[in-house]
Coordinates of C-alpha atoms in Angstrom, one line a residue:
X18 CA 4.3 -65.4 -43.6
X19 CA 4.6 -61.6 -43.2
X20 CA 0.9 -61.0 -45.2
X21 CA -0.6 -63.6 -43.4
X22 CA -0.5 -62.3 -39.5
X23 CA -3.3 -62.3 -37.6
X24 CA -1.8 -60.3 -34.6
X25 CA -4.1 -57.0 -34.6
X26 CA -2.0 -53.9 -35.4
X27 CA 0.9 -55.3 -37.0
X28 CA 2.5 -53.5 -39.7
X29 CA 1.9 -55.2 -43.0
X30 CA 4.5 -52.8 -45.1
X31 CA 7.1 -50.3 -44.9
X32 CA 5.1 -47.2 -46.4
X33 CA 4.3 -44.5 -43.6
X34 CA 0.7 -43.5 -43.1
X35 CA -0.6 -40.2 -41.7
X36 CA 1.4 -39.1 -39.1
X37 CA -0.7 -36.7 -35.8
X38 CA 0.2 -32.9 -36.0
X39 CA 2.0 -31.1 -33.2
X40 CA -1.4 -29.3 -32.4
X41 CA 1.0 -26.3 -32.9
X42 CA 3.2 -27.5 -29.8
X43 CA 6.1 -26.7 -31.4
X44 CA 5.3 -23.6 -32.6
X45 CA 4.5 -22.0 -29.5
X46 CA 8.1 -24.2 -28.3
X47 CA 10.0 -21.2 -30.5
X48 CA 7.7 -17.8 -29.4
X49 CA 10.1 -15.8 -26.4
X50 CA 9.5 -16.3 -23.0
X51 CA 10.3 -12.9 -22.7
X52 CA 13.6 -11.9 -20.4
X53 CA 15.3 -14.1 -18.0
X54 CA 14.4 -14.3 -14.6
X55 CA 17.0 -13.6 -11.8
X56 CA 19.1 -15.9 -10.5
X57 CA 17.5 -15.8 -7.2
X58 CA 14.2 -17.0 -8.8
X59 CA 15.9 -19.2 -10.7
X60 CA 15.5 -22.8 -9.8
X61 CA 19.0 -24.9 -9.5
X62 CA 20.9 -21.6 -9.5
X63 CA 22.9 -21.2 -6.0
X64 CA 21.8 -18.0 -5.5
X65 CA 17.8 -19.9 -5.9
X66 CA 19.2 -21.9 -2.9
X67 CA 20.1 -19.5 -0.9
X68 CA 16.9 -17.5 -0.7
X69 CA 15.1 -20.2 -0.4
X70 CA 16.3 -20.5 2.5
X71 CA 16.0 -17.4 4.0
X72 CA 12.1 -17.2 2.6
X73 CA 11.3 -20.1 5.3
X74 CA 13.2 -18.1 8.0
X75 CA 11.8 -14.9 7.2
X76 CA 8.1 -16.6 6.7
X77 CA 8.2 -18.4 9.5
X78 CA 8.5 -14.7 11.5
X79 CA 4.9 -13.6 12.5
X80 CA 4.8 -9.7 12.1
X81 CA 4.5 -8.3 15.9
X82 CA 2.3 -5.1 16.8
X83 CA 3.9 -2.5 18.4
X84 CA 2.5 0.4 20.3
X85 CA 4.8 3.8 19.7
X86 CA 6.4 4.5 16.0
X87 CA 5.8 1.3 13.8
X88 CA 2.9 -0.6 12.9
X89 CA 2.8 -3.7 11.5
X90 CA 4.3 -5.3 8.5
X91 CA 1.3 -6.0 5.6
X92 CA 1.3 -8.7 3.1
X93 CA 0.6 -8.0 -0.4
X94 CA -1.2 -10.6 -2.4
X95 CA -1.7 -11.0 -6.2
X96 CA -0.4 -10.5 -9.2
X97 CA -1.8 -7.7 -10.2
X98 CA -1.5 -5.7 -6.7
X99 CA 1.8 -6.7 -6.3
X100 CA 2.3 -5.4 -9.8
X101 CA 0.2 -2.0 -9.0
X102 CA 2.4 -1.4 -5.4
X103 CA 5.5 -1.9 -7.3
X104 CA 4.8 0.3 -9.7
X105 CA 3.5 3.1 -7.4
X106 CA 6.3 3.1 -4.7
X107 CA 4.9 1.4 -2.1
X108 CA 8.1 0.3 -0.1
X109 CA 8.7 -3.1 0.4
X110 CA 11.6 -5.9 1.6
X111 CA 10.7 -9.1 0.3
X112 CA 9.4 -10.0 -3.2
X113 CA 8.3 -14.0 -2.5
X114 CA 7.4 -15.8 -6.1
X115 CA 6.1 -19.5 -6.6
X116 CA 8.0 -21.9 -7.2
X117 CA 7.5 -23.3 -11.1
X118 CA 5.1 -20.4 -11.2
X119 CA 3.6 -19.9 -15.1
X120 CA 5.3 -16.8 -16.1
X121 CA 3.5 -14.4 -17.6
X122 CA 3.3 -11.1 -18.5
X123 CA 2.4 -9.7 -15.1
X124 CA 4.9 -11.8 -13.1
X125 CA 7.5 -10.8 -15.5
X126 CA 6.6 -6.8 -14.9
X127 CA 6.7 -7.5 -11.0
X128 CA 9.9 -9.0 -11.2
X129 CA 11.4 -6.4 -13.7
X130 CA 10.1 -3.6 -11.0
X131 CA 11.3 -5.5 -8.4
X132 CA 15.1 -5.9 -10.0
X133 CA 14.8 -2.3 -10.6
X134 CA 14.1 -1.4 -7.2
X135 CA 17.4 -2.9 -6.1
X136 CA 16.3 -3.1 -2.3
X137 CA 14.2 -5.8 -2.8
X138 CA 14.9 -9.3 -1.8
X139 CA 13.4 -12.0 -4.3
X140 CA 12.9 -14.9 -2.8
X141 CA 11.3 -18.3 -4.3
X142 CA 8.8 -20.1 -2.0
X143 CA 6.6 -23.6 -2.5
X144 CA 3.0 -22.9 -3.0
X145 CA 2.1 -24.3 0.6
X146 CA 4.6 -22.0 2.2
X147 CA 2.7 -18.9 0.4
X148 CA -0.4 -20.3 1.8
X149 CA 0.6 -19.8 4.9
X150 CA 1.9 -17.0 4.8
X151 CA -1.2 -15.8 3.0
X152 CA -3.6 -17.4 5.5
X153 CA -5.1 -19.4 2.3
X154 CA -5.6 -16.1 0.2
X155 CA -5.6 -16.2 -3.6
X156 CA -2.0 -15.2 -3.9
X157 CA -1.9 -16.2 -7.4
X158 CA 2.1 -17.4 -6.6
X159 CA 2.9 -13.2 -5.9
X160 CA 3.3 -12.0 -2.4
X161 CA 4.9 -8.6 -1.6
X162 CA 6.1 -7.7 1.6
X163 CA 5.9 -4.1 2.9
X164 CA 7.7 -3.3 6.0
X165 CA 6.0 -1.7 9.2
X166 CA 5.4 2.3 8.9
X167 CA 7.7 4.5 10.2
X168 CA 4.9 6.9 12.4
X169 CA 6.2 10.2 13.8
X170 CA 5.4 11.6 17.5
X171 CA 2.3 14.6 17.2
X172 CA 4.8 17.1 18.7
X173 CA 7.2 16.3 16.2
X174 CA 5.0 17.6 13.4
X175 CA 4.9 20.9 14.8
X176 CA 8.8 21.5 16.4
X177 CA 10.2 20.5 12.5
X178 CA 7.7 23.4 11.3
X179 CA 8.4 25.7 14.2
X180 CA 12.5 25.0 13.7
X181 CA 12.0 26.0 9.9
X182 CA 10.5 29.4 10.8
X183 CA 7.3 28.6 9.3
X184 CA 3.9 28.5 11.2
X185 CA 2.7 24.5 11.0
X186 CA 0.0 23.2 9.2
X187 CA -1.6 20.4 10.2
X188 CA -4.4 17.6 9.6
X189 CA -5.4 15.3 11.9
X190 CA -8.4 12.2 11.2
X191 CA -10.9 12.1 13.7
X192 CA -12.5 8.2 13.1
X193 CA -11.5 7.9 9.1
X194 CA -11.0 4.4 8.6
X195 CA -10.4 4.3 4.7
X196 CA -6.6 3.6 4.2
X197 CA -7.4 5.5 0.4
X198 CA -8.1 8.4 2.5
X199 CA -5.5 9.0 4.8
X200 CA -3.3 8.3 1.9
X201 CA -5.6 11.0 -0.1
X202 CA -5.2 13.7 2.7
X203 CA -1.3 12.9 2.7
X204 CA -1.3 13.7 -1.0
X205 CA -3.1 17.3 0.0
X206 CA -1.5 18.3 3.0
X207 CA 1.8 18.0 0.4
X208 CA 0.0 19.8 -2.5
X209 CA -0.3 22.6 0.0
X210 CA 2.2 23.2 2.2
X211 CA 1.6 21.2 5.4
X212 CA 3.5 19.5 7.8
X213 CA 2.0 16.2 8.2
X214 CA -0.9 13.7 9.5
X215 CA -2.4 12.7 13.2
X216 CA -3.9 9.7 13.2
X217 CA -5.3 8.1 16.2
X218 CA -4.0 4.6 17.1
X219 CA -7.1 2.7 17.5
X220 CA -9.9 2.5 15.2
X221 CA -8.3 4.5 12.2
X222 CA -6.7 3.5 9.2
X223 CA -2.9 3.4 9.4
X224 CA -0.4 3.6 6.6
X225 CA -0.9 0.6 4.7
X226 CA -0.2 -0.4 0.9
X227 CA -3.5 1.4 -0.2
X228 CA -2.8 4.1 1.7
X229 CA 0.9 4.6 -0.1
X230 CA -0.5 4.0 -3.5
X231 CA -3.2 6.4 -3.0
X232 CA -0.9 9.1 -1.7
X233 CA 0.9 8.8 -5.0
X234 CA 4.4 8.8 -3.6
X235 CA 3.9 11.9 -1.5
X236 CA 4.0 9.9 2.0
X237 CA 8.0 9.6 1.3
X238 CA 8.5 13.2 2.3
X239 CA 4.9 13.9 4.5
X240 CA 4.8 12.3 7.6
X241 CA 1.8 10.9 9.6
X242 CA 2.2 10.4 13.2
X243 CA 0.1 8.1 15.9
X244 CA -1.6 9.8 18.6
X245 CA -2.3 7.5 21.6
X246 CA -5.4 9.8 22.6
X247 CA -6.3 12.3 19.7
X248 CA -8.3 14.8 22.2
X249 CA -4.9 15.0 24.6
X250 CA -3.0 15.5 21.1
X251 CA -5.4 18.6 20.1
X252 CA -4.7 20.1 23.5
X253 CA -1.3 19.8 23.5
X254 CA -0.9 21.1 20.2
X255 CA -3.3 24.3 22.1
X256 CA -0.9 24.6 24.5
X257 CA 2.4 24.9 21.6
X258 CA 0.1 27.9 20.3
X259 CA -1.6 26.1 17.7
X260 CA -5.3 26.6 16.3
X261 CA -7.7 23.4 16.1
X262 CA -10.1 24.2 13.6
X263 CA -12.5 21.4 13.1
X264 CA -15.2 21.0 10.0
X265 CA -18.4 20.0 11.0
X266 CA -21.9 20.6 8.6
X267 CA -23.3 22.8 11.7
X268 CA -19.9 24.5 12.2
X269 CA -20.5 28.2 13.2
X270 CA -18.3 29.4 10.7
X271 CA -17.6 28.6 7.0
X272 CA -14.7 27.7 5.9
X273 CA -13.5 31.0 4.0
X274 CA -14.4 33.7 6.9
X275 CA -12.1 32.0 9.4
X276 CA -9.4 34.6 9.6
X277 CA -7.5 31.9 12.0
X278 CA -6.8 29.7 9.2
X279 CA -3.5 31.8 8.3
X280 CA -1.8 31.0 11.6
X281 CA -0.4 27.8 13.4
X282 CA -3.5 25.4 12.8
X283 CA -4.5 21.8 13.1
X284 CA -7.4 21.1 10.8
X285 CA -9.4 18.3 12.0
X286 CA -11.6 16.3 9.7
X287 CA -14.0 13.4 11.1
X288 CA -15.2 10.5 9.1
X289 CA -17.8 11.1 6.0
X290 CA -20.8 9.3 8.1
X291 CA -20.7 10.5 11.6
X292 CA -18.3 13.5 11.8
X293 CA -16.0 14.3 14.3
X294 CA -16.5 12.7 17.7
X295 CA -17.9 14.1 20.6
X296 CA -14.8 15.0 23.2
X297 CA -13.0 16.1 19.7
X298 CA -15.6 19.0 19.2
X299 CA -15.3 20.1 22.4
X300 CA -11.7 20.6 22.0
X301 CA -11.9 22.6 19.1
X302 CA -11.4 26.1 19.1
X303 CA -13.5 26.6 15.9
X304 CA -16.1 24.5 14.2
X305 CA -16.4 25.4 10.3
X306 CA -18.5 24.5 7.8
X307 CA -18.1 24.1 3.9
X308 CA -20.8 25.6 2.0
X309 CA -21.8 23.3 -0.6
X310 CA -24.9 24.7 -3.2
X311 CA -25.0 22.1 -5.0
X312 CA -27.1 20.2 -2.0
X313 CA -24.6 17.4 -1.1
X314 CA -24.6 16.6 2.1
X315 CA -21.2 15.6 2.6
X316 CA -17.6 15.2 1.5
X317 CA -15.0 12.2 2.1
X318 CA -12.4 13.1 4.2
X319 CA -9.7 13.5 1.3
X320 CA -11.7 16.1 -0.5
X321 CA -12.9 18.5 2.6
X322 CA -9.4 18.6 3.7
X323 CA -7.8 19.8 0.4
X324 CA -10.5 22.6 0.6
X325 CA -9.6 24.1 4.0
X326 CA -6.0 23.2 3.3
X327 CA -6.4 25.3 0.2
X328 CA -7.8 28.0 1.8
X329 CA -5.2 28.2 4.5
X330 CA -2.3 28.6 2.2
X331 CA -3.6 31.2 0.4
X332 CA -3.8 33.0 3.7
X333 CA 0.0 32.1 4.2
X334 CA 1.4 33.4 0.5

């Protein structure tokens, strides 16, 4: 009889008992997922297909070095710097995003920047195929591709100044290895006036992503070129009818006596720790110092070359 079972668990009668919330499940079903994503990191969609496709063509591409105008192509990784280079310019090709990646907040800025951008190629990838690409890093299912720099020939820095009637101004690192600042001494040869950035090829910091996002947009319209040999660079520069001023803590001169700062100059500033580099002081036709009272005993590369940059274009008003 049906009140007489002795199967464990059987219902006995009709009435309901307490039924197990949602946990608030539901709830969060209805909240926005804020806009849609495009159709190119949307998962089904043909266009989805389609880049898919070209993401394990273009990943399976190892970036090349090559000596002369480009450097190499930088990867990067993260949501939040991917988020940060978007926002501050940096340029870039490829946008790669993983697949069934959680989307939140920061993903959905990157991909709004990178829609904006409209240069941008957004490509969905499995999470295996961003390791790789990665070499294991914490990509966090972001990766931004920036494209190899552009770099300029040293003479050319000079013949665009000289073919605009204007005397040239220019900085060049001696041994600076901080891409933050090479990017800040692009921002202050733009602030004032100058013509661009020598950078030697080995053992200094190139134009990468921090570089860009430290130069705060300003290495768009100042270029940096690569010297092979930085000392051969000077001297030709010499030989075009150019000053080399370089700043040194012994210099023999400070920085606001040097008369020769109004003409066609290079200014040459070494790295924070060691300075400029033996066969580079030689070359230099002056060696100035920067008084500093407050009893520092240095300044970081970005900051000593706004102040000689400073006080060469008030020599040139």
């Amino acid at each position: 009889m049906a009140g007489n079972s002795q199967r464990r668990n059987r219902r006995t009668s009709n009435k309901k008992g307490a039924q197990v919330g949602s946990g608030g499940q539901r709830r969060r079903g209805l909240e926005g997922k804020g806009p849609t994503p495009p159709a190119a990191a949307r998962k089904g969609h043909k266009k989805n297909r389609v880049a898919n496709a070209q993401a394990k063509k273009t990943a399976a591409r190892r970036p090349v070095a090559r000596r002369g105008g480009k450097g190499t192509s930088e990867m990067v990784v993260g949501r939040n710097p991917v988020f940060e280079a978007l926002r501050d310019g940096v340029p870039a090709t490829t946008l790669y995003v993983q697949q069934f990646i959680d989307n939140d907040e920061r993903v959905r800025e990157a991909l709004q920047l990178a829609g904006q951008r409209g240069n941008i190629h957004l490509m969905e990838a499995p999470r295996p195929e961003l390791d790789r690409m990665t070499n294991g890093l914490n990509h966090q299912g972001l990766v931004l591709q920036v494209p190899p720099y552009e770099y300029a020939h040293p003479e050319d820095l000079a013949a665009a100044a000289f073919d605009e009637g204007e005397d040239p101004l220019i900085v060049a690192l001696d041994g600076v290895t901080d891409p933050r600042n090479l990017g800040a001494v692009v921002r202050s040869v733009s602030a004032f006036g100058g013509h661009g950035v020598v950078v030697p090829e080995r053992r200094a910091a190139g134009m990468t992503a921090g570089a860009w996002k430290t130069s705060a947009g300003t290495a768009a319209r100042t270029p940096v070129a690569r010297a092979t040999n930085l000392t051969r660079a000077l001297e030709s520069y010499q030989k075009a009818g150019l000053t080399v001023v370089g700043l040194a803590a012994d210099g023999d001169h400070e920085v606001g006596d040097l008369e020769a700062l109004g003409g066609p100059l290079v200014i040459v500033v070494g790295s924070e720790g060691k300075g400029l580099s033996r066969l580079v002081g030689e070359t230099c036709d002056y060696l100035v110092r920067i008084p500093m009272p407050g009893g520092a005993e240095s300044l970081n590369a970005g900051v000593a070359a706004g102040v000689v940059l400073y006080e060469a274009s008030k020599r040139r008003v």
